[in-house]
PDB file of C-alpha atoms and ligand atoms in Angstrom:
ATOM      1  CA  MET A   1      31.841 -51.903 -37.848  1.00  0.00           C
ATOM      2  CA  LEU A   2      28.128 -52.620 -37.678  1.00  0.00           C
ATOM      3  CA  ALA A   3      28.431 -54.978 -40.678  1.00  0.00           C
ATOM      4  CA  ASP A   4      30.622 -57.332 -38.567  1.00  0.00           C
ATOM      5  CA  VAL A   5      27.876 -57.872 -35.991  1.00  0.00           C
ATOM      6  CA  ILE A   6      24.688 -57.406 -38.023  1.00  0.00           C
ATOM      7  CA  ASP A   7      23.699 -61.054 -37.371  1.00  0.00           C
ATOM      8  CA  VAL A   8      23.688 -60.297 -33.612  1.00  0.00           C
ATOM      9  CA  LEU A   9      21.569 -57.120 -33.661  1.00  0.00           C
ATOM     10  CA  ALA A  10      17.777 -57.106 -33.384  1.00  0.00           C
ATOM     11  CA  ASP A  11      14.932 -54.722 -34.081  1.00  0.00           C
ATOM     12  CA  PRO A  12      14.196 -53.050 -30.699  1.00  0.00           C
ATOM     13  CA  VAL A  13      10.470 -53.046 -31.512  1.00  0.00           C
ATOM     14  CA  ASP A  14       9.931 -56.773 -32.119  1.00  0.00           C
ATOM     15  CA  GLY A  15      13.313 -58.541 -31.889  1.00  0.00           C
ATOM     16  CA  SER A  16      13.391 -59.479 -35.589  1.00  0.00           C
ATOM     17  CA  ALA A  17      16.652 -59.730 -37.574  1.00  0.00           C
ATOM     18  CA  LEU A  18      18.278 -56.620 -39.078  1.00  0.00           C
ATOM     19  CA  GLU A  19      20.244 -56.172 -42.291  1.00  0.00           C
ATOM     20  CA  GLY A  20      22.212 -53.291 -43.791  1.00  0.00           C
ATOM     21  CA  ALA A  21      20.560 -51.153 -46.496  1.00  0.00           C
ATOM     22  CA  ASP A  22      21.985 -48.355 -48.699  1.00  0.00           C
ATOM     23  CA  ASP A  23      25.547 -49.497 -48.060  1.00  0.00           C
ATOM     24  CA  PHE A  24      24.907 -49.673 -44.288  1.00  0.00           C
ATOM     25  CA  ARG A  25      23.618 -46.117 -44.044  1.00  0.00           C
ATOM     26  CA  ARG A  26      20.466 -47.717 -42.572  1.00  0.00           C
ATOM     27  CA  LEU A  27      19.595 -50.946 -40.797  1.00  0.00           C
ATOM     28  CA  VAL A  28      16.267 -52.451 -41.804  1.00  0.00           C
ATOM     29  CA  SER A  29      14.424 -55.198 -39.958  1.00  0.00           C
ATOM     30  CA  GLU A  30      12.517 -58.173 -41.357  1.00  0.00           C
ATOM     31  CA  THR A  31       9.343 -56.404 -40.258  1.00  0.00           C
ATOM     32  CA  GLY A  32      10.231 -53.231 -42.189  1.00  0.00           C
ATOM     33  CA  HIS A  33      11.446 -50.887 -39.405  1.00  0.00           C
ATOM     34  CA  SER A  34      14.346 -48.675 -40.468  1.00  0.00           C
ATOM     35  CA  TYR A  35      17.143 -47.225 -38.283  1.00  0.00           C
ATOM     36  CA  ASP A  36      19.559 -44.611 -39.635  1.00  0.00           C
ATOM     37  CA  VAL A  37      23.272 -45.161 -39.054  1.00  0.00           C
ATOM     38  CA  ALA A  38      24.810 -41.909 -37.778  1.00  0.00           C
ATOM     39  CA  ARG A  39      27.585 -40.349 -39.860  1.00  0.00           C
ATOM     40  CA  GLN A  40      29.979 -41.259 -37.000  1.00  0.00           C
ATOM     41  CA  GLY A  41      29.169 -44.958 -37.511  1.00  0.00           C
ATOM     42  CA  TYR A  42      26.847 -45.878 -34.622  1.00  0.00           C
ATOM     43  CA  VAL A  43      23.153 -46.766 -34.752  1.00  0.00           C
ATOM     44  CA  THR A  44      20.439 -45.883 -32.260  1.00  0.00           C
ATOM     45  CA  LEU A  45      18.195 -48.894 -31.661  1.00  0.00           C
ATOM     46  CA  ALA A  46      15.353 -47.647 -29.468  1.00  0.00           C
ATOM     47  CA  GLY A  47      11.726 -48.766 -29.478  1.00  0.00           C
ATOM     48  CA  GLY A  48       8.749 -46.468 -29.999  1.00  0.00           C
ATOM     49  CA  ALA A  49       9.098 -44.677 -26.628  1.00  0.00           C
ATOM     50  CA  GLY A  50      12.651 -43.492 -27.472  1.00  0.00           C
ATOM     51  CA  LEU A  51      15.437 -43.286 -24.889  1.00  0.00           C
ATOM     52  CA  LYS A  52      14.445 -42.370 -21.316  1.00  0.00           C
ATOM     53  CA  HIS A  53      18.032 -42.006 -20.061  1.00  0.00           C
ATOM     54  CA  LYS A  54      20.789 -39.870 -21.523  1.00  0.00           C
ATOM     55  CA  GLY A  55      23.852 -41.476 -19.932  1.00  0.00           C
ATOM     56  CA  ASP A  56      27.200 -39.675 -19.827  1.00  0.00           C
ATOM     57  CA  GLY A  57      27.414 -36.258 -21.466  1.00  0.00           C
ATOM     58  CA  PRO A  58      30.285 -35.052 -23.702  1.00  0.00           C
ATOM     59  CA  GLU A  59      32.350 -33.626 -20.796  1.00  0.00           C
ATOM     60  CA  MET A  60      32.202 -36.895 -18.844  1.00  0.00           C
ATOM     61  CA  VAL A  61      33.111 -38.857 -21.963  1.00  0.00           C
ATOM     62  CA  ALA A  62      36.078 -36.544 -22.665  1.00  0.00           C
ATOM     63  CA  ALA A  63      37.276 -36.928 -19.052  1.00  0.00           C
ATOM     64  CA  ARG A  64      36.967 -40.748 -19.351  1.00  0.00           C
ATOM     65  CA  GLU A  65      38.955 -40.731 -22.589  1.00  0.00           C
ATOM     66  CA  THR A  66      41.736 -38.691 -20.921  1.00  0.00           C
ATOM     67  CA  PHE A  67      41.899 -40.769 -17.720  1.00  0.00           C
ATOM     68  CA  LEU A  68      41.763 -44.202 -19.382  1.00  0.00           C
ATOM     69  CA  GLY A  69      44.131 -43.095 -22.159  1.00  0.00           C
ATOM     70  CA  ARG A  70      46.793 -42.482 -19.496  1.00  0.00           C
ATOM     71  CA  GLY A  71      46.676 -46.189 -18.628  1.00  0.00           C
ATOM     72  CA  HIS A  72      45.763 -45.741 -14.939  1.00  0.00           C
ATOM     73  CA  PHE A  73      43.199 -48.575 -15.050  1.00  0.00           C
ATOM     74  CA  ALA A  74      45.437 -50.967 -17.028  1.00  0.00           C
ATOM     75  CA  PRO A  75      45.256 -53.700 -14.316  1.00  0.00           C
ATOM     76  CA  PHE A  76      41.430 -53.648 -14.604  1.00  0.00           C
ATOM     77  CA  VAL A  77      41.497 -53.932 -18.397  1.00  0.00           C
ATOM     78  CA  GLU A  78      44.038 -56.769 -18.269  1.00  0.00           C
ATOM     79  CA  SER A  79      42.065 -58.666 -15.694  1.00  0.00           C
ATOM     80  CA  VAL A  80      38.788 -58.303 -17.605  1.00  0.00           C
ATOM     81  CA  THR A  81      40.424 -59.458 -20.846  1.00  0.00           C
ATOM     82  CA  ASP A  82      41.951 -62.512 -19.093  1.00  0.00           C
ATOM     83  CA  THR A  83      38.530 -63.344 -17.634  1.00  0.00           C
ATOM     84  CA  VAL A  84      36.863 -63.056 -21.057  1.00  0.00           C
ATOM     85  CA  GLU A  85      39.479 -65.447 -22.495  1.00  0.00           C
ATOM     86  CA  ASP A  86      38.772 -67.892 -19.639  1.00  0.00           C
ATOM     87  CA  ALA A  87      35.024 -67.608 -20.215  1.00  0.00           C
ATOM     88  CA  LEU A  88      35.415 -68.349 -23.939  1.00  0.00           C
ATOM     89  CA  GLU A  89      37.612 -71.321 -23.143  1.00  0.00           C
ATOM     90  CA  ALA A  90      35.103 -72.621 -20.581  1.00  0.00           C
ATOM     91  CA  ALA A  91      32.349 -72.356 -23.202  1.00  0.00           C
ATOM     92  CA  GLY A  92      34.577 -74.177 -25.733  1.00  0.00           C
ATOM     93  CA  VAL A  93      34.461 -71.300 -28.250  1.00  0.00           C
ATOM     94  CA  PRO A  94      37.632 -71.053 -30.392  1.00  0.00           C
ATOM     95  CA  GLU A  95      38.819 -67.658 -31.729  1.00  0.00           C
ATOM     96  CA  ASP A  96      38.257 -68.836 -35.316  1.00  0.00           C
ATOM     97  CA  ALA A  97      34.555 -69.214 -34.523  1.00  0.00           C
ATOM     98  CA  HIS A  98      34.506 -65.369 -34.311  1.00  0.00           C
ATOM     99  CA  PRO A  99      32.908 -65.209 -30.863  1.00  0.00           C
ATOM    100  CA  VAL A 100      30.753 -62.235 -29.960  1.00  0.00           C
ATOM    101  CA  ILE A 101      31.647 -60.090 -26.948  1.00  0.00           C
ATOM    102  CA  CYS A 102      29.048 -57.503 -25.982  1.00  0.00           C
ATOM    103  CA  GLU A 103      29.955 -54.705 -23.579  1.00  0.00           C
ATOM    104  CA  VAL A 104      27.038 -52.995 -21.866  1.00  0.00           C
ATOM    105  CA  GLY A 105      27.566 -49.354 -20.828  1.00  0.00           C
ATOM    106  CA  ALA A 106      30.702 -49.528 -22.971  1.00  0.00           C
ATOM    107  CA  GLY A 107      31.607 -45.821 -22.678  1.00  0.00           C
ATOM    108  CA  THR A 108      34.474 -44.918 -25.008  1.00  0.00           C
ATOM    109  CA  GLY A 109      35.172 -48.584 -25.878  1.00  0.00           C
ATOM    110  CA  TYR A 110      38.537 -48.612 -24.108  1.00  0.00           C
ATOM    111  CA  TYR A 111      37.987 -52.024 -22.473  1.00  0.00           C
ATOM    112  CA  LEU A 112      36.243 -53.708 -25.408  1.00  0.00           C
ATOM    113  CA  ALA A 113      38.917 -52.561 -27.891  1.00  0.00           C
ATOM    114  CA  HIS A 114      41.632 -54.040 -25.668  1.00  0.00           C
ATOM    115  CA  THR A 115      39.762 -57.349 -25.409  1.00  0.00           C
ATOM    116  CA  LEU A 116      39.215 -57.467 -29.190  1.00  0.00           C
ATOM    117  CA  ASP A 117      42.953 -56.843 -29.745  1.00  0.00           C
ATOM    118  CA  THR A 118      43.724 -59.831 -27.530  1.00  0.00           C
ATOM    119  CA  VAL A 119      41.035 -62.259 -28.727  1.00  0.00           C
ATOM    120  CA  ALA A 120      42.039 -61.931 -32.364  1.00  0.00           C
ATOM    121  CA  GLY A 121      39.000 -63.551 -34.001  1.00  0.00           C
ATOM    122  CA  ALA A 122      36.357 -61.983 -31.791  1.00  0.00           C
ATOM    123  CA  ARG A 123      33.703 -59.476 -32.787  1.00  0.00           C
ATOM    124  CA  GLY A 124      32.390 -56.768 -30.432  1.00  0.00           C
ATOM    125  CA  VAL A 125      29.047 -55.102 -29.843  1.00  0.00           C
ATOM    126  CA  GLY A 126      29.332 -51.981 -27.687  1.00  0.00           C
ATOM    127  CA  ILE A 127      26.070 -50.706 -26.212  1.00  0.00           C
ATOM    128  CA  ASP A 128      25.727 -47.366 -24.445  1.00  0.00           C
ATOM    129  CA  VAL A 129      22.778 -45.039 -23.963  1.00  0.00           C
ATOM    130  CA  SER A 130      25.042 -42.002 -24.465  1.00  0.00           C
ATOM    131  CA  ALA A 131      25.389 -40.722 -28.035  1.00  0.00           C
ATOM    132  CA  ALA A 132      28.513 -38.813 -26.926  1.00  0.00           C
ATOM    133  CA  ALA A 133      30.082 -42.117 -25.845  1.00  0.00           C
ATOM    134  CA  ALA A 134      28.908 -43.918 -29.008  1.00  0.00           C
ATOM    135  CA  LYS A 135      30.868 -41.477 -31.195  1.00  0.00           C
ATOM    136  CA  HIS A 136      34.082 -42.738 -29.561  1.00  0.00           C
ATOM    137  CA  LEU A 137      32.855 -46.327 -29.350  1.00  0.00           C
ATOM    138  CA  ALA A 138      32.237 -46.499 -33.111  1.00  0.00           C
ATOM    139  CA  LYS A 139      35.910 -45.671 -33.764  1.00  0.00           C
ATOM    140  CA  ALA A 140      37.401 -47.726 -30.941  1.00  0.00           C
ATOM    141  CA  HIS A 141      38.082 -50.902 -32.952  1.00  0.00           C
ATOM    142  CA  PRO A 142      37.505 -52.141 -36.527  1.00  0.00           C
ATOM    143  CA  ARG A 143      35.646 -55.269 -35.342  1.00  0.00           C
ATOM    144  CA  LEU A 144      33.309 -53.349 -33.031  1.00  0.00           C
ATOM    145  CA  GLY A 145      29.735 -52.279 -33.833  1.00  0.00           C
ATOM    146  CA  ALA A 146      28.462 -49.336 -31.737  1.00  0.00           C
ATOM    147  CA  VAL A 147      24.824 -49.191 -30.646  1.00  0.00           C
ATOM    148  CA  VAL A 148      22.963 -46.529 -28.662  1.00  0.00           C
ATOM    149  CA  ALA A 149      20.351 -48.285 -26.520  1.00  0.00           C
ATOM    150  CA  ASP A 150      19.015 -48.266 -22.962  1.00  0.00           C
ATOM    151  CA  VAL A 151      19.919 -51.613 -21.391  1.00  0.00           C
ATOM    152  CA  TRP A 152      17.237 -51.157 -18.727  1.00  0.00           C
ATOM    153  CA  ALA A 153      14.605 -50.997 -21.495  1.00  0.00           C
ATOM    154  CA  GLY A 154      16.028 -54.142 -23.176  1.00  0.00           C
ATOM    155  CA  MET A 155      18.910 -55.128 -25.417  1.00  0.00           C
ATOM    156  CA  PRO A 156      18.468 -54.868 -29.221  1.00  0.00           C
ATOM    157  CA  VAL A 157      20.273 -58.191 -29.569  1.00  0.00           C
ATOM    158  CA  ARG A 158      19.120 -61.603 -30.889  1.00  0.00           C
ATOM    159  CA  ASP A 159      18.403 -64.456 -28.457  1.00  0.00           C
ATOM    160  CA  HIS A 160      21.439 -66.613 -27.523  1.00  0.00           C
ATOM    161  CA  SER A 161      23.786 -64.756 -29.899  1.00  0.00           C
ATOM    162  CA  VAL A 162      26.445 -63.446 -27.472  1.00  0.00           C
ATOM    163  CA  ASP A 163      29.290 -65.555 -26.041  1.00  0.00           C
ATOM    164  CA  VAL A 164      30.436 -63.102 -23.342  1.00  0.00           C
ATOM    165  CA  ILE A 165      28.875 -59.931 -21.915  1.00  0.00           C
ATOM    166  CA  THR A 166      31.146 -57.488 -20.103  1.00  0.00           C
ATOM    167  CA  VAL A 167      29.831 -54.816 -17.728  1.00  0.00           C
ATOM    168  CA  LEU A 168      32.405 -52.533 -16.164  1.00  0.00           C
ATOM    169  CA  PHE A 169      31.111 -49.998 -13.667  1.00  0.00           C
ATOM    170  CA  ALA A 170      27.878 -49.874 -15.686  1.00  0.00           C
ATOM    171  CA  PRO A 171      24.170 -50.839 -15.461  1.00  0.00           C
ATOM    172  CA  ARG A 172      22.959 -54.424 -15.695  1.00  0.00           C
ATOM    173  CA  ASN A 173      19.817 -56.210 -16.817  1.00  0.00           C
ATOM    174  CA  PRO A 174      20.154 -59.874 -15.727  1.00  0.00           C
ATOM    175  CA  GLY A 175      16.937 -61.029 -17.459  1.00  0.00           C
ATOM    176  CA  GLU A 176      18.177 -59.645 -20.767  1.00  0.00           C
ATOM    177  CA  PHE A 177      21.686 -61.030 -20.205  1.00  0.00           C
ATOM    178  CA  ALA A 178      20.203 -64.526 -19.740  1.00  0.00           C
ATOM    179  CA  ARG A 179      18.178 -64.133 -22.948  1.00  0.00           C
ATOM    180  CA  VAL A 180      21.027 -62.950 -25.203  1.00  0.00           C
ATOM    181  CA  LEU A 181      23.838 -65.184 -23.877  1.00  0.00           C
ATOM    182  CA  THR A 182      24.565 -68.550 -25.477  1.00  0.00           C
ATOM    183  CA  PRO A 183      23.736 -71.421 -23.046  1.00  0.00           C
ATOM    184  CA  GLY A 184      27.381 -71.772 -21.905  1.00  0.00           C
ATOM    185  CA  GLY A 185      28.079 -68.032 -22.150  1.00  0.00           C
ATOM    186  CA  GLN A 186      29.110 -65.780 -19.298  1.00  0.00           C
ATOM    187  CA  ALA A 187      28.597 -62.230 -18.046  1.00  0.00           C
ATOM    188  CA  VAL A 188      31.767 -60.692 -16.597  1.00  0.00           C
ATOM    189  CA  VAL A 189      30.866 -57.861 -14.222  1.00  0.00           C
ATOM    190  CA  LEU A 190      33.349 -55.448 -12.632  1.00  0.00           C
ATOM    191  CA  THR A 191      32.023 -53.527  -9.606  1.00  0.00           C
ATOM    192  CA  ALA A 192      33.877 -50.968  -7.484  1.00  0.00           C
ATOM    193  CA  ASP A 193      34.674 -52.018  -3.905  1.00  0.00           C
ATOM    194  CA  PRO A 194      34.485 -49.948  -0.718  1.00  0.00           C
ATOM    195  CA  GLY A 195      37.884 -48.247  -0.460  1.00  0.00           C
ATOM    196  CA  HIS A 196      38.083 -47.515  -4.225  1.00  0.00           C
ATOM    197  CA  LEU A 197      39.723 -44.062  -4.631  1.00  0.00           C
ATOM    198  CA  ASP A 198      39.497 -43.599  -0.857  1.00  0.00           C
ATOM    199  CA  GLU A 199      42.429 -41.189  -0.615  1.00  0.00           C
ATOM    200  CA  LEU A 200      40.398 -38.668  -2.670  1.00  0.00           C
ATOM    201  CA  ARG A 201      37.145 -38.896  -0.682  1.00  0.00           C
ATOM    202  CA  GLU A 202      37.799 -36.507   2.150  1.00  0.00           C
ATOM    203  CA  PRO A 203      39.883 -33.830   0.418  1.00  0.00           C
ATOM    204  CA  LEU A 204      37.478 -33.606  -2.521  1.00  0.00           C
ATOM    205  CA  GLY A 205      34.207 -34.248  -0.633  1.00  0.00           C
ATOM    206  CA  ILE A 206      33.108 -37.112  -2.900  1.00  0.00           C
ATOM    207  CA  ILE A 207      30.902 -40.039  -1.886  1.00  0.00           C
ATOM    208  CA  GLY A 208      32.395 -43.439  -1.037  1.00  0.00           C
ATOM    209  CA  VAL A 209      31.494 -46.808  -2.576  1.00  0.00           C
ATOM    210  CA  GLU A 210      28.749 -48.470  -0.522  1.00  0.00           C
ATOM    211  CA  GLU A 211      29.081 -52.018   0.878  1.00  0.00           C
ATOM    212  CA  GLY A 212      27.309 -55.021  -0.671  1.00  0.00           C
ATOM    213  CA  LYS A 213      27.458 -54.276  -4.410  1.00  0.00           C
ATOM    214  CA  VAL A 214      28.333 -57.880  -5.321  1.00  0.00           C
ATOM    215  CA  ASP A 215      25.616 -59.257  -3.003  1.00  0.00           C
ATOM    216  CA  ARG A 216      23.064 -57.001  -4.700  1.00  0.00           C
ATOM    217  CA  LEU A 217      24.261 -58.151  -8.142  1.00  0.00           C
ATOM    218  CA  LEU A 218      23.797 -61.815  -7.134  1.00  0.00           C
ATOM    219  CA  GLU A 219      20.394 -61.046  -5.596  1.00  0.00           C
ATOM    220  CA  GLN A 220      19.167 -59.200  -8.747  1.00  0.00           C
ATOM    221  CA  SER A 221      20.426 -62.056 -10.916  1.00  0.00           C
ATOM    222  CA  LYS A 222      18.393 -64.767  -9.129  1.00  0.00           C
ATOM    223  CA  GLY A 223      16.258 -66.809 -11.534  1.00  0.00           C
ATOM    224  CA  HIS A 224      18.256 -65.493 -14.529  1.00  0.00           C
ATOM    225  CA  LEU A 225      21.975 -65.929 -13.881  1.00  0.00           C
ATOM    226  CA  GLU A 226      24.079 -67.823 -11.358  1.00  0.00           C
ATOM    227  CA  GLN A 227      27.645 -67.261 -10.225  1.00  0.00           C
ATOM    228  CA  VAL A 228      30.413 -69.348 -11.786  1.00  0.00           C
ATOM    229  CA  GLY A 229      33.934 -69.630 -10.395  1.00  0.00           C
ATOM    230  CA  GLU A 230      35.360 -67.489  -7.616  1.00  0.00           C
ATOM    231  CA  LEU A 231      35.105 -63.740  -7.173  1.00  0.00           C
ATOM    232  CA  GLU A 232      38.333 -62.017  -8.217  1.00  0.00           C
ATOM    233  CA  HIS A 233      39.405 -59.058  -6.062  1.00  0.00           C
ATOM    234  CA  ILE A 234      41.680 -56.550  -7.790  1.00  0.00           C
ATOM    235  CA  GLU A 235      43.549 -53.850  -5.882  1.00  0.00           C
ATOM    236  CA  PHE A 236      46.420 -51.643  -7.033  1.00  0.00           C
ATOM    237  CA  LYS A 237      47.944 -48.204  -6.439  1.00  0.00           C
ATOM    238  CA  MET A 238      48.009 -45.388  -8.982  1.00  0.00           C
ATOM    239  CA  ASP A 239      50.210 -42.291  -8.934  1.00  0.00           C
ATOM    240  CA  LEU A 240      47.871 -39.529 -10.073  1.00  0.00           C
ATOM    241  CA  ASP A 241      48.806 -35.930 -10.867  1.00  0.00           C
ATOM    242  CA  GLN A 242      46.201 -33.193 -10.501  1.00  0.00           C
ATOM    243  CA  GLU A 243      45.120 -33.455 -14.152  1.00  0.00           C
ATOM    244  CA  SER A 244      44.506 -37.209 -13.809  1.00  0.00           C
ATOM    245  CA  ILE A 245      42.581 -36.616 -10.570  1.00  0.00           C
ATOM    246  CA  ALA A 246      40.438 -33.980 -12.316  1.00  0.00           C
ATOM    247  CA  SER A 247      39.671 -36.387 -15.174  1.00  0.00           C
ATOM    248  CA  GLN A 248      38.908 -39.264 -12.757  1.00  0.00           C
ATOM    249  CA  ILE A 249      36.382 -37.128 -10.900  1.00  0.00           C
ATOM    250  CA  GLY A 250      35.119 -35.680 -14.197  1.00  0.00           C
ATOM    251  CA  MET A 251      34.178 -39.157 -15.477  1.00  0.00           C
ATOM    252  CA  SER A 252      32.387 -40.168 -12.257  1.00  0.00           C
ATOM    253  CA  PRO A 253      28.925 -39.309 -10.868  1.00  0.00           C
ATOM    254  CA  SER A 254      30.652 -36.846  -8.489  1.00  0.00           C
ATOM    255  CA  ALA A 255      31.073 -34.592 -11.527  1.00  0.00           C
ATOM    256  CA  ARG A 256      27.313 -33.985 -11.389  1.00  0.00           C
ATOM    257  CA  HIS A 257      27.275 -33.162  -7.662  1.00  0.00           C
ATOM    258  CA  ILE A 258      30.139 -30.697  -7.196  1.00  0.00           C
ATOM    259  CA  ALA A 259      30.311 -27.324  -8.965  1.00  0.00           C
ATOM    260  CA  PRO A 260      33.297 -27.308 -11.373  1.00  0.00           C
ATOM    261  CA  ASP A 261      34.937 -24.235  -9.745  1.00  0.00           C
ATOM    262  CA  VAL A 262      34.625 -25.777  -6.245  1.00  0.00           C
ATOM    263  CA  LEU A 263      36.151 -29.028  -7.484  1.00  0.00           C
ATOM    264  CA  ALA A 264      38.995 -27.236  -9.294  1.00  0.00           C
ATOM    265  CA  GLU A 265      39.810 -25.286  -6.117  1.00  0.00           C
ATOM    266  CA  ARG A 266      39.849 -28.480  -3.986  1.00  0.00           C
ATOM    267  CA  ILE A 267      42.084 -30.257  -6.527  1.00  0.00           C
ATOM    268  CA  SER A 268      44.518 -27.322  -6.606  1.00  0.00           C
ATOM    269  CA  ARG A 269      45.071 -27.785  -2.854  1.00  0.00           C
ATOM    270  CA  LEU A 270      46.159 -31.433  -3.278  1.00  0.00           C
ATOM    271  CA  PRO A 271      49.833 -32.460  -3.544  1.00  0.00           C
ATOM    272  CA  ALA A 272      51.235 -32.404  -7.126  1.00  0.00           C
ATOM    273  CA  THR A 273      51.040 -36.222  -7.199  1.00  0.00           C
ATOM    274  CA  MET A 274      49.017 -38.565  -4.962  1.00  0.00           C
ATOM    275  CA  THR A 275      49.071 -42.326  -4.551  1.00  0.00           C
ATOM    276  CA  VAL A 276      45.475 -43.512  -4.850  1.00  0.00           C
ATOM    277  CA  THR A 277      44.046 -47.028  -4.359  1.00  0.00           C
ATOM    278  CA  ALA A 278      41.881 -48.664  -7.057  1.00  0.00           C
ATOM    279  CA  LYS A 279      39.704 -51.581  -5.829  1.00  0.00           C
ATOM    280  CA  ALA A 280      37.098 -53.664  -7.623  1.00  0.00           C
ATOM    281  CA  THR A 281      35.685 -57.186  -7.887  1.00  0.00           C
ATOM    282  CA  VAL A 282      35.131 -59.321 -10.986  1.00  0.00           C
ATOM    283  CA  THR A 283      32.023 -61.538 -10.786  1.00  0.00           C
ATOM    284  CA  ARG A 284      31.246 -64.179 -13.429  1.00  0.00           C
ATOM    285  CA  LEU A 285      27.685 -65.278 -14.093  1.00  0.00           C
ATOM    286  CA  THR A 286      26.084 -67.756 -16.478  1.00  0.00           C
ATOM    287  CA  PRO A 287      22.431 -68.289 -17.489  1.00  0.00           C
ATOM    288  CA  VAL A 288      20.473 -70.537 -15.126  1.00  0.00           C
ATOM    289  CA  ALA A 289      19.878 -73.852 -16.894  1.00  0.00           C
TER     290      ALA A 289
HETATM  291  C1  SAM B 301      30.694 -45.430 -15.241  1.00  0.00           C
HETATM  292  S1  SAM B 301      30.508 -45.444 -16.987  1.00  0.00           S
HETATM  293  C2  SAM B 301      31.480 -46.860 -17.461  1.00  0.00           C
HETATM  294  C3  SAM B 301      31.907 -46.834 -18.896  1.00  0.00           C
HETATM  295  C4  SAM B 301      32.891 -47.960 -19.309  1.00  0.00           C
HETATM  296  N1  SAM B 301      32.370 -49.267 -18.980  1.00  0.00           N
HETATM  297  C5  SAM B 301      34.219 -47.748 -18.631  1.00  0.00           C
HETATM  298  O1  SAM B 301      34.453 -48.309 -17.550  1.00  0.00           O
HETATM  299  O2  SAM B 301      35.012 -46.971 -19.159  1.00  0.00           O
HETATM  300  C6  SAM B 301      28.842 -46.032 -17.190  1.00  0.00           C
HETATM  301  C7  SAM B 301      28.406 -46.030 -18.657  1.00  0.00           C
HETATM  302  O3  SAM B 301      27.090 -46.593 -18.717  1.00  0.00           O
HETATM  303  C8  SAM B 301      26.299 -45.804 -19.595  1.00  0.00           C
HETATM  304  N2  SAM B 301      24.886 -45.992 -19.206  1.00  0.00           N
HETATM  305  C9  SAM B 301      24.223 -45.438 -18.155  1.00  0.00           C
HETATM  306  N3  SAM B 301      22.947 -45.869 -18.123  1.00  0.00           N
HETATM  307  C10 SAM B 301      22.801 -46.727 -19.174  1.00  0.00           C
HETATM  308  C11 SAM B 301      21.705 -47.491 -19.667  1.00  0.00           C
HETATM  309  N4  SAM B 301      20.525 -47.470 -19.061  1.00  0.00           N
HETATM  310  N5  SAM B 301      21.896 -48.264 -20.771  1.00  0.00           N
HETATM  311  C12 SAM B 301      23.116 -48.288 -21.399  1.00  0.00           C
HETATM  312  N6  SAM B 301      24.191 -47.581 -20.965  1.00  0.00           N
HETATM  313  C13 SAM B 301      24.033 -46.817 -19.869  1.00  0.00           C
HETATM  314  C14 SAM B 301      26.825 -44.389 -19.419  1.00  0.00           C
HETATM  315  O4  SAM B 301      26.510 -43.551 -20.517  1.00  0.00           O
HETATM  316  C15 SAM B 301      28.331 -44.644 -19.269  1.00  0.00           C
HETATM  317  O5  SAM B 301      29.002 -44.626 -20.504  1.00  0.00           O
END
């Protein structure tokens, strides 16, 4: 709930502290700006210009919920949670200090909810620019506060208030990450590797993952964040039926590039079940001293 993380959130206009008003139906800043909490439990924290990006629409969010709910990406979620636990240990933050984990581009909250279940004392802030995603995010876990915001425009989060940031297949803003992380805090970033979902590329006509994603992440982070520890490469096989394949493509950018009837026809020509490779890298970064 937003009340659990109110000390972490900031007014998107001027960065001042927020507090709940009218039984948390609104958040009000020290400087008097007011932000309505949606009936579904999330708050939109956008500055005067509003939100430039929309993020994932309701169909993509529904497809994500279906695919992740079937547990196909369980090795990713387990690995990310283990890495978050390591990062908290490295920063010397015990669970009873109620550490703050902020997921950027949090989608339905599947990953953050799993991490909060494992790190029993932790609190979560889930940020996504998509209101459709935020509706799920707000219900994903009792210790999670859901915020609609555009991470490229800035994070509505207080300076040095977050112990770990997680970013899983989602946009990054290294300057903002360095500002909001505690000095020993870490960003845990999962990026897809070339070869991810390769078995589906040709039959479905979807684009492959380009080379050099991790190099670009490190390049963009220069002056703000530096790598800690080793890269962790994760690779596993998934047995996907046609419904799971349809939801995987439905939650990806390919959904925007292929007409639904064309995609459905291509999927219907696939075998009833296919073994598909999942491949990604976990990179850990910490603010430059
Ligand atoms: C590929 S999805 C990943 C979602 C989630 N991390 C997961 O793996 O299930 C990318 C997410 O980033 C969100 N997003 C895109 N642009 C964003 C932005 N500028 N600020 C915040 N979120 C954004 C999308 O709405 C979407 O939910």
